């Protein structure tokens, strides 16, 4: 265990040395000095990434690493994020490993890499523009740009509950910050709303067209097919990401519409990583942890009978529900009372086909495949993307 402590101390010290060295290099004018320093730093960082990988292979050292708090956890988070941000490094399979470790340590410590910090944000209105289960969204301003500020909901929580919210928001921020796709809502950074950072805001672009549900309700002429394509691309990006990301709460309100009327996947509060065999960290959770049941797969209604984890198949089912919503205005069985809807969803009943004139037979067959009761028989999102592409070309 002493060896593990020494190794972690060395990593913490490396991060502090990097910070001082970068500040020093900025003052140097010699391009040759800078080039040599860059080569040395790159070699050193490659070795550091390998050392973190080796350290986390050992169960006791891994636990010690993940239990770090305060400034030590902060230094390790900064170091791992710097490694991931360095495009010159050839991390290979280490990238997935470092990303998983970064998110796990962030969740455990309630901290996030300091490079995600944004300070110059003003909240425009004292009333939230949107309310979610875990936070409220306000319109804000960042350097003259309209931004969305997703804030923790402070309602007299006790210390422990407030800390759990901080940890959840830190984990969401760190996971979200690793993603980059035109079909995923961009992440700008973390805004500490209070001086002691016990209440956070997550900053993203402000979408004046609102979410998909609002957009369908207020926009008479829409391109249903392009919306389906965008959401499929976004979900496929998450499932193809390394490490694999499960959205876990895909639904109309969690899909935003850009200024050019394209869809992007949003709200990563319930996102999770598929189980990492390398780290042996399970970052999934059961159906009891949230989600809206109209978009939930039948197997998630097992209750206490069995612990069912959200996965690519449950995301594919949710995608089918969202596509149904695009053509119907509401998800399947939305016209039923909640208790009745739960029953018919659990029984894997097929919803009636929407009467929308633009819903072709081929698209309806694809939606039905996604809504199959058997998770194994649902298509993966890469297959969905391929089928949509082939239909577009025919």
Tab-separated table of C-alpha atoms in Angstrom:
chain	number	residue	atom	x	y	z
A	1	UNK	CA	0.000	0.000	0.000
A	2	UNK	CA	2.937	2.313	0.750
A	3	UNK	CA	4.146	1.827	-2.825
A	4	UNK	CA	0.717	2.879	-4.065
A	5	UNK	CA	0.831	6.060	-1.967
A	6	UNK	CA	4.295	6.876	-3.316
A	7	UNK	CA	3.148	6.358	-6.907
A	8	UNK	CA	0.136	8.625	-6.435
A	9	UNK	CA	2.328	11.257	-4.778
A	10	UNK	CA	4.620	11.179	-7.794
A	11	UNK	CA	1.665	11.679	-10.145
A	12	UNK	CA	0.385	14.606	-8.072
A	13	UNK	CA	3.857	16.167	-8.109
A	14	UNK	CA	4.117	15.670	-11.869
A	15	UNK	CA	0.947	17.684	-12.383
A	16	UNK	CA	2.260	20.518	-10.221
A	17	UNK	CA	5.587	20.469	-12.095
A	18	UNK	CA	3.742	20.637	-15.434
A	19	UNK	CA	1.871	23.744	-14.298
A	20	UNK	CA	5.088	25.535	-13.282
A	21	UNK	CA	6.940	24.410	-16.417
A	22	UNK	CA	4.184	25.620	-18.760
A	23	UNK	CA	4.193	29.017	-17.081
A	24	UNK	CA	7.963	29.184	-17.459
A	25	UNK	CA	7.928	28.119	-21.139
A	26	UNK	CA	5.516	30.888	-22.055
A	27	UNK	CA	8.223	33.389	-21.109
A	28	UNK	CA	10.839	31.774	-23.359
A	29	UNK	CA	11.273	33.243	-26.824
A	30	UNK	CA	13.547	30.640	-28.386
A	31	UNK	CA	11.599	28.409	-30.769
A	32	UNK	CA	14.356	25.792	-30.459
A	33	UNK	CA	13.989	25.692	-26.670
A	34	UNK	CA	10.249	25.351	-27.024
A	35	UNK	CA	10.557	22.532	-29.581
A	36	UNK	CA	12.962	20.555	-27.378
A	37	UNK	CA	10.759	21.119	-24.349
A	38	UNK	CA	7.708	19.910	-26.282
A	39	UNK	CA	9.497	16.696	-27.258
A	40	UNK	CA	10.573	16.084	-23.665
A	41	UNK	CA	7.088	16.795	-22.337
A	42	UNK	CA	5.453	14.509	-24.891
A	43	UNK	CA	7.780	11.634	-23.996
A	44	UNK	CA	7.197	12.212	-20.311
A	45	UNK	CA	3.414	12.376	-20.684
A	46	UNK	CA	3.374	9.161	-22.676
A	47	UNK	CA	5.198	7.472	-19.796
A	48	UNK	CA	2.864	9.040	-17.233
A	49	UNK	CA	-0.205	7.674	-19.078
A	50	UNK	CA	1.351	4.209	-19.034
A	51	UNK	CA	2.140	4.536	-15.324
A	52	UNK	CA	-1.456	5.433	-14.506
A	53	UNK	CA	-2.607	2.427	-16.524
A	54	UNK	CA	-0.212	0.115	-14.679
A	55	UNK	CA	-1.152	1.536	-11.277
A	56	UNK	CA	-4.869	1.010	-11.848
A	57	UNK	CA	-4.388	-2.634	-12.816
A	58	UNK	CA	-3.790	-3.454	-9.158
A	59	UNK	CA	-6.979	-3.622	-7.094
A	60	UNK	CA	-5.608	-2.033	-3.910
A	61	UNK	CA	-3.764	0.731	-5.758
A	62	UNK	CA	-6.865	1.423	-7.832
A	63	UNK	CA	-9.009	1.815	-4.711
A	64	UNK	CA	-6.421	4.141	-3.186
A	65	UNK	CA	-6.347	6.195	-6.398
A	66	UNK	CA	-10.141	6.467	-6.598
A	67	UNK	CA	-10.430	7.439	-2.922
A	68	UNK	CA	-8.296	10.578	-3.301
A	69	UNK	CA	-9.969	13.821	-2.195
A	70	UNK	CA	-9.455	17.577	-2.211
A	71	UNK	CA	-6.261	18.976	-3.802
A	72	UNK	CA	-4.769	15.534	-4.486
A	73	UNK	CA	-7.833	14.419	-6.434
A	74	UNK	CA	-7.823	17.799	-8.185
A	75	UNK	CA	-4.224	17.354	-9.334
A	76	UNK	CA	-4.931	13.853	-10.641
A	77	UNK	CA	-8.042	15.031	-12.486
A	78	UNK	CA	-6.093	17.898	-14.056
A	79	UNK	CA	-3.312	15.520	-15.078
A	80	UNK	CA	-5.602	12.963	-16.733
A	81	UNK	CA	-7.573	15.645	-18.573
A	82	UNK	CA	-4.324	17.202	-19.846
A	83	UNK	CA	-3.242	13.796	-21.149
A	84	UNK	CA	-6.578	13.316	-22.915
A	85	UNK	CA	-6.457	16.837	-24.366
A	86	UNK	CA	-2.959	16.381	-25.818
A	87	UNK	CA	-3.605	15.495	-29.474
A	88	UNK	CA	0.100	14.750	-30.018
A	89	UNK	CA	-0.011	11.733	-27.705
A	90	UNK	CA	-0.651	8.286	-29.161
A	91	UNK	CA	-2.724	6.930	-26.286
A	92	UNK	CA	-4.374	4.080	-28.179
A	93	UNK	CA	-6.310	1.853	-25.770
A	94	UNK	CA	-5.105	4.006	-22.875
A	95	UNK	CA	-7.534	6.745	-23.951
A	96	UNK	CA	-10.595	4.671	-23.023
A	97	UNK	CA	-8.950	3.637	-19.758
A	98	UNK	CA	-8.010	7.201	-18.775
A	99	UNK	CA	-11.480	8.501	-19.664
A	100	UNK	CA	-13.137	5.903	-17.442
A	101	UNK	CA	-10.730	6.616	-14.588
A	102	UNK	CA	-11.246	10.374	-14.973
A	103	UNK	CA	-15.028	10.083	-14.759
A	104	UNK	CA	-14.891	7.658	-11.835
A	105	UNK	CA	-12.539	9.861	-9.797
A	106	UNK	CA	-14.649	12.917	-10.594
A	107	UNK	CA	-17.789	11.166	-9.411
A	108	UNK	CA	-16.097	9.974	-6.214
A	109	UNK	CA	-14.495	13.304	-5.330
A	110	UNK	CA	-17.171	15.746	-6.549
A	111	UNK	CA	-14.436	17.628	-8.453
A	112	UNK	CA	-13.721	18.239	-12.136
A	113	UNK	CA	-10.634	19.245	-14.160
A	114	UNK	CA	-9.943	22.931	-13.683
A	115	UNK	CA	-9.694	23.570	-17.422
A	116	UNK	CA	-13.505	23.099	-17.551
A	117	UNK	CA	-14.006	26.144	-15.318
A	118	UNK	CA	-15.840	29.172	-16.748
A	119	UNK	CA	-16.180	32.345	-14.696
A	120	UNK	CA	-17.710	35.067	-16.874
A	121	UNK	CA	-21.309	33.862	-17.001
A	122	UNK	CA	-24.346	35.902	-16.054
A	123	UNK	CA	-27.787	34.383	-15.534
A	124	UNK	CA	-30.374	36.507	-17.328
A	125	UNK	CA	-33.548	35.590	-15.493
A	126	UNK	CA	-34.368	34.541	-11.961
A	127	UNK	CA	-36.996	32.122	-13.272
A	128	UNK	CA	-35.964	28.802	-14.827
A	129	UNK	CA	-36.774	28.313	-18.508
A	130	UNK	CA	-36.953	24.538	-18.081
A	131	UNK	CA	-37.127	22.150	-15.158
A	132	UNK	CA	-35.749	18.650	-14.970
A	133	UNK	CA	-35.571	15.956	-12.371
A	134	UNK	CA	-32.063	16.880	-11.241
A	135	UNK	CA	-31.753	20.533	-12.144
A	136	UNK	CA	-33.203	23.690	-13.644
A	137	UNK	CA	-32.148	25.443	-16.847
A	138	UNK	CA	-31.777	29.234	-17.073
A	139	UNK	CA	-30.874	31.452	-19.984
A	140	UNK	CA	-27.505	33.091	-19.474
A	141	UNK	CA	-24.870	35.150	-21.239
A	142	UNK	CA	-21.249	34.242	-21.929
A	143	UNK	CA	-19.186	36.824	-23.777
A	144	UNK	CA	-22.218	38.138	-25.640
A	145	UNK	CA	-23.489	34.658	-26.539
A	146	UNK	CA	-26.742	33.250	-25.246
A	147	UNK	CA	-26.074	30.113	-23.236
A	148	UNK	CA	-28.060	27.603	-21.237
A	149	UNK	CA	-27.089	27.256	-17.580
A	150	UNK	CA	-28.159	23.942	-16.094
A	151	UNK	CA	-28.050	24.429	-12.336
A	152	UNK	CA	-28.280	22.169	-9.340
A	153	UNK	CA	-31.575	22.580	-7.612
A	154	UNK	CA	-30.939	23.926	-4.115
A	155	UNK	CA	-34.014	23.355	-2.000
A	156	UNK	CA	-32.735	23.124	1.543
A	157	UNK	CA	-30.835	19.890	0.988
A	158	UNK	CA	-28.827	18.521	3.888
A	159	UNK	CA	-25.052	18.409	3.582
A	160	UNK	CA	-24.921	14.789	2.386
A	161	UNK	CA	-27.657	15.261	-0.214
A	162	UNK	CA	-26.040	18.465	-1.482
A	163	UNK	CA	-22.696	16.672	-1.817
A	164	UNK	CA	-24.355	13.902	-3.816
A	165	UNK	CA	-25.706	16.528	-6.196
A	166	UNK	CA	-22.259	18.083	-6.566
A	167	UNK	CA	-20.802	14.663	-7.361
A	168	UNK	CA	-23.531	13.924	-9.901
A	169	UNK	CA	-22.997	17.269	-11.641
A	170	UNK	CA	-19.201	16.865	-11.644
A	171	UNK	CA	-19.542	13.411	-13.206
A	172	UNK	CA	-21.980	14.741	-15.825
A	173	UNK	CA	-19.646	17.627	-16.674
A	174	UNK	CA	-16.583	15.421	-17.068
A	175	UNK	CA	-18.370	12.836	-19.208
A	176	UNK	CA	-20.033	15.505	-21.352
A	177	UNK	CA	-16.703	17.310	-21.846
A	178	UNK	CA	-15.187	14.239	-23.510
A	179	UNK	CA	-17.868	14.133	-26.234
A	180	UNK	CA	-17.585	15.953	-29.557
A	181	UNK	CA	-20.112	15.420	-32.346
A	182	UNK	CA	-22.421	17.667	-34.393
A	183	UNK	CA	-25.258	15.430	-33.195
A	184	UNK	CA	-24.484	15.924	-29.498
A	185	UNK	CA	-25.157	19.171	-27.627
A	186	UNK	CA	-21.801	21.002	-27.177
A	187	UNK	CA	-20.454	21.550	-23.674
A	188	UNK	CA	-18.778	24.862	-22.825
A	189	UNK	CA	-17.778	24.303	-19.216
A	190	UNK	CA	-18.613	24.463	-15.518
A	191	UNK	CA	-19.746	27.656	-13.821
A	192	UNK	CA	-19.468	27.782	-10.006
A	193	UNK	CA	-22.621	29.664	-9.013
A	194	UNK	CA	-21.580	30.047	-5.376
A	195	UNK	CA	-18.218	31.251	-4.080
A	196	UNK	CA	-17.383	27.914	-2.475
A	197	UNK	CA	-18.535	25.967	-5.584
A	198	UNK	CA	-21.129	23.946	-3.653
A	199	UNK	CA	-23.625	24.773	-6.410
A	200	UNK	CA	-22.635	24.316	-10.026
A	201	UNK	CA	-23.926	25.331	-13.440
A	202	UNK	CA	-23.224	23.407	-16.636
A	203	UNK	CA	-22.915	25.694	-19.668
A	204	UNK	CA	-24.055	24.827	-23.200
A	205	UNK	CA	-25.446	26.759	-26.205
A	206	UNK	CA	-28.895	28.256	-25.821
A	207	UNK	CA	-31.365	26.588	-28.193
A	208	UNK	CA	-34.187	29.012	-28.978
A	209	UNK	CA	-36.184	26.269	-30.737
A	210	UNK	CA	-36.392	24.329	-27.500
A	211	UNK	CA	-36.545	20.570	-27.210
A	212	UNK	CA	-38.051	18.074	-29.629
A	213	UNK	CA	-41.383	17.820	-27.811
A	214	UNK	CA	-41.814	21.597	-27.816
A	215	UNK	CA	-40.656	21.833	-31.421
A	216	UNK	CA	-43.181	19.256	-32.621
A	217	UNK	CA	-45.950	21.098	-30.820
A	218	UNK	CA	-45.225	24.588	-32.173
A	219	UNK	CA	-43.767	23.955	-35.642
A	220	UNK	CA	-46.266	22.954	-38.346
A	221	UNK	CA	-43.753	22.074	-41.072
A	222	UNK	CA	-40.848	19.893	-40.012
A	223	UNK	CA	-38.486	17.466	-41.714
A	224	UNK	CA	-39.234	14.276	-39.779
A	225	UNK	CA	-36.656	12.260	-41.637
A	226	UNK	CA	-33.725	14.609	-40.940
A	227	UNK	CA	-34.646	14.623	-37.239
A	228	UNK	CA	-34.595	10.813	-37.189
A	229	UNK	CA	-31.213	10.791	-38.933
A	230	UNK	CA	-29.694	13.309	-36.517
A	231	UNK	CA	-30.846	11.432	-33.410
A	232	UNK	CA	-29.677	8.098	-34.837
A	233	UNK	CA	-26.240	9.597	-35.613
A	234	UNK	CA	-26.029	11.069	-32.102
A	235	UNK	CA	-26.941	7.819	-30.386
A	236	UNK	CA	-24.628	5.814	-32.645
A	237	UNK	CA	-21.805	8.222	-31.748
A	238	UNK	CA	-22.368	7.578	-28.035
A	239	UNK	CA	-22.542	3.805	-28.497
A	240	UNK	CA	-19.395	3.858	-30.658
A	241	UNK	CA	-17.473	6.086	-28.249
A	242	UNK	CA	-14.588	4.435	-26.400
A	243	UNK	CA	-15.514	3.803	-23.614
A	244	UNK	CA	-19.057	3.113	-24.736
A	245	UNK	CA	-21.645	5.595	-23.458
A	246	UNK	CA	-25.257	4.631	-22.761
A	247	UNK	CA	-27.611	7.615	-22.782
A	248	UNK	CA	-30.136	6.027	-20.448
A	249	UNK	CA	-32.824	8.714	-20.690
A	250	UNK	CA	-33.443	9.403	-24.374
A	251	UNK	CA	-36.795	11.136	-24.919
A	252	UNK	CA	-38.270	14.172	-26.639
A	253	UNK	CA	-37.448	16.655	-23.854
A	254	UNK	CA	-33.793	15.523	-23.896
A	255	UNK	CA	-33.288	16.239	-27.602
A	256	UNK	CA	-32.687	19.878	-28.519
A	257	UNK	CA	-33.290	21.609	-31.838
A	258	UNK	CA	-30.561	23.863	-33.236
A	259	UNK	CA	-31.082	27.186	-34.998
A	260	UNK	CA	-30.892	25.408	-38.369
A	261	UNK	CA	-33.596	22.958	-37.249
A	262	UNK	CA	-31.378	19.934	-36.681
A	263	UNK	CA	-31.603	17.656	-33.662
A	264	UNK	CA	-28.859	17.045	-31.135
A	265	UNK	CA	-28.839	14.633	-28.214
A	266	UNK	CA	-28.642	16.348	-24.831
A	267	UNK	CA	-29.029	15.924	-21.060
A	268	UNK	CA	-26.256	13.634	-19.869
A	269	UNK	CA	-27.269	13.566	-16.214
A	270	UNK	CA	-28.330	9.926	-16.460
A	271	UNK	CA	-25.668	8.920	-18.992
A	272	UNK	CA	-23.418	6.088	-17.970
A	273	UNK	CA	-20.462	4.097	-19.166
A	274	UNK	CA	-20.829	0.489	-20.143
A	275	UNK	CA	-18.988	-1.797	-17.726
A	276	UNK	CA	-15.231	-1.567	-18.101
A	277	UNK	CA	-13.587	-4.968	-17.808
A	278	UNK	CA	-10.181	-3.302	-17.562
A	279	UNK	CA	-11.047	-1.165	-14.540
A	280	UNK	CA	-13.720	-3.519	-13.234
A	281	UNK	CA	-15.865	-0.494	-12.525
A	282	UNK	CA	-19.584	-0.818	-13.119
A	283	UNK	CA	-21.001	2.599	-13.887
A	284	UNK	CA	-24.474	1.447	-14.840
A	285	UNK	CA	-27.580	1.670	-12.726
A	286	UNK	CA	-30.938	-0.012	-12.628
A	287	UNK	CA	-34.259	1.158	-13.981
A	288	UNK	CA	-35.243	2.353	-10.522
A	289	UNK	CA	-32.811	5.256	-10.827
A	290	UNK	CA	-34.948	7.372	-13.095
A	291	UNK	CA	-36.039	7.862	-16.655
A	292	UNK	CA	-39.492	8.498	-18.100
A	293	UNK	CA	-41.493	5.322	-18.469
A	294	UNK	CA	-43.163	6.173	-21.796
A	295	UNK	CA	-39.724	5.839	-23.406
A	296	UNK	CA	-38.558	2.888	-21.283
A	297	UNK	CA	-38.059	-0.630	-22.644
A	298	UNK	CA	-40.297	-3.452	-21.329
A	299	UNK	CA	-37.425	-5.210	-19.541
A	300	UNK	CA	-36.906	-2.129	-17.347
A	301	UNK	CA	-40.259	-2.758	-15.657
A	302	UNK	CA	-39.107	-5.876	-13.827
A	303	UNK	CA	-38.993	-3.942	-10.573
A	304	UNK	CA	-37.554	-5.955	-7.702
A	305	UNK	CA	-37.764	-9.231	-9.596
A	306	UNK	CA	-34.427	-8.662	-11.318
A	307	UNK	CA	-31.820	-5.946	-11.567
A	308	UNK	CA	-31.956	-4.791	-15.180
A	309	UNK	CA	-29.333	-2.382	-16.428
A	310	UNK	CA	-29.774	0.164	-19.162
A	311	UNK	CA	-27.743	-0.686	-22.236
A	312	UNK	CA	-27.601	-0.239	-26.014
A	313	UNK	CA	-30.808	-2.252	-26.435
A	314	UNK	CA	-32.785	-0.042	-24.029
A	315	UNK	CA	-31.418	3.030	-25.836
A	316	UNK	CA	-32.540	1.524	-29.158
A	317	UNK	CA	-36.050	1.039	-27.739
A	318	UNK	CA	-36.083	4.666	-26.564
A	319	UNK	CA	-34.983	5.717	-30.054
A	320	UNK	CA	-37.988	3.847	-31.486
A	321	UNK	CA	-40.255	5.719	-29.060
A	322	UNK	CA	-38.720	9.065	-30.078
A	323	UNK	CA	-39.248	8.263	-33.777
A	324	UNK	CA	-42.839	7.328	-32.989
A	325	UNK	CA	-43.144	10.673	-31.177
A	326	UNK	CA	-41.799	12.515	-34.255
A	327	UNK	CA	-44.608	11.140	-36.435
A	328	UNK	CA	-47.359	10.985	-33.808
A	329	UNK	CA	-46.676	14.044	-31.650
A	330	UNK	CA	-46.552	11.831	-28.547
A	331	UNK	CA	-44.653	8.630	-27.608
A	332	UNK	CA	-46.388	5.222	-27.730
A	333	UNK	CA	-49.359	4.740	-25.361
A	334	UNK	CA	-49.215	8.357	-24.177
A	335	UNK	CA	-53.007	8.472	-24.457
A	336	UNK	CA	-53.392	5.816	-21.758
A	337	UNK	CA	-53.452	6.366	-18.032
A	338	UNK	CA	-49.985	5.860	-16.507
A	339	UNK	CA	-50.809	2.560	-14.760
A	340	UNK	CA	-52.375	1.129	-17.919
A	341	UNK	CA	-49.487	2.379	-20.059
A	342	UNK	CA	-46.974	0.651	-17.786
A	343	UNK	CA	-48.835	-2.621	-18.197
A	344	UNK	CA	-49.018	-2.536	-21.994
A	345	UNK	CA	-45.364	-1.481	-22.285
A	346	UNK	CA	-44.267	-4.282	-19.976
A	347	UNK	CA	-46.310	-6.720	-22.096
A	348	UNK	CA	-44.436	-5.489	-25.215
A	349	UNK	CA	-47.610	-4.583	-27.079
A	350	UNK	CA	-47.176	-2.973	-30.480
A	351	UNK	CA	-48.548	0.590	-30.623
A	352	UNK	CA	-50.872	1.520	-33.503
A	353	UNK	CA	-49.179	2.925	-36.578
A	354	UNK	CA	-49.246	6.750	-36.720
A	355	UNK	CA	-51.319	8.115	-39.578
A	356	UNK	CA	-48.722	10.675	-40.665
A	357	UNK	CA	-48.490	10.735	-44.495
A	358	UNK	CA	-44.666	10.922	-44.474
A	359	UNK	CA	-44.271	7.720	-42.448
A	360	UNK	CA	-43.273	5.207	-45.122
A	361	UNK	CA	-43.637	1.455	-44.780
A	362	UNK	CA	-39.865	1.081	-44.558
A	363	UNK	CA	-39.562	3.624	-41.722
A	364	UNK	CA	-42.467	2.036	-39.844
A	365	UNK	CA	-40.830	-1.398	-40.103
A	366	UNK	CA	-37.589	0.070	-38.708
A	367	UNK	CA	-39.427	1.730	-35.809
A	368	UNK	CA	-41.193	-1.558	-35.019
A	369	UNK	CA	-37.835	-3.360	-34.937
A	370	UNK	CA	-36.580	-0.882	-32.340
A	371	UNK	CA	-39.762	-1.419	-30.278
A	372	UNK	CA	-39.443	-5.202	-30.130
A	373	UNK	CA	-39.985	-6.728	-26.718
A	374	UNK	CA	-36.946	-8.986	-27.018
A	375	UNK	CA	-33.826	-6.829	-26.445
A	376	UNK	CA	-31.653	-9.233	-28.437
A	377	UNK	CA	-33.761	-8.763	-31.568
A	378	UNK	CA	-33.562	-4.960	-31.628
A	379	UNK	CA	-31.110	-3.454	-34.115
A	380	UNK	CA	-27.970	-1.728	-32.897
A	381	UNK	CA	-27.683	1.956	-33.691
A	382	UNK	CA	-25.003	1.353	-36.318
A	383	UNK	CA	-27.478	-0.929	-38.102
A	384	UNK	CA	-30.196	1.706	-37.747
A	385	UNK	CA	-27.917	4.318	-39.325
A	386	UNK	CA	-27.126	1.959	-42.190
A	387	UNK	CA	-30.794	1.218	-42.825
A	388	UNK	CA	-31.712	4.903	-42.781
A	389	UNK	CA	-28.877	5.642	-45.194
A	390	UNK	CA	-29.891	2.873	-47.584
A	391	UNK	CA	-33.530	4.059	-47.538
A	392	UNK	CA	-32.371	7.581	-48.306
A	393	UNK	CA	-30.404	6.361	-51.314
A	394	UNK	CA	-33.270	4.268	-52.730
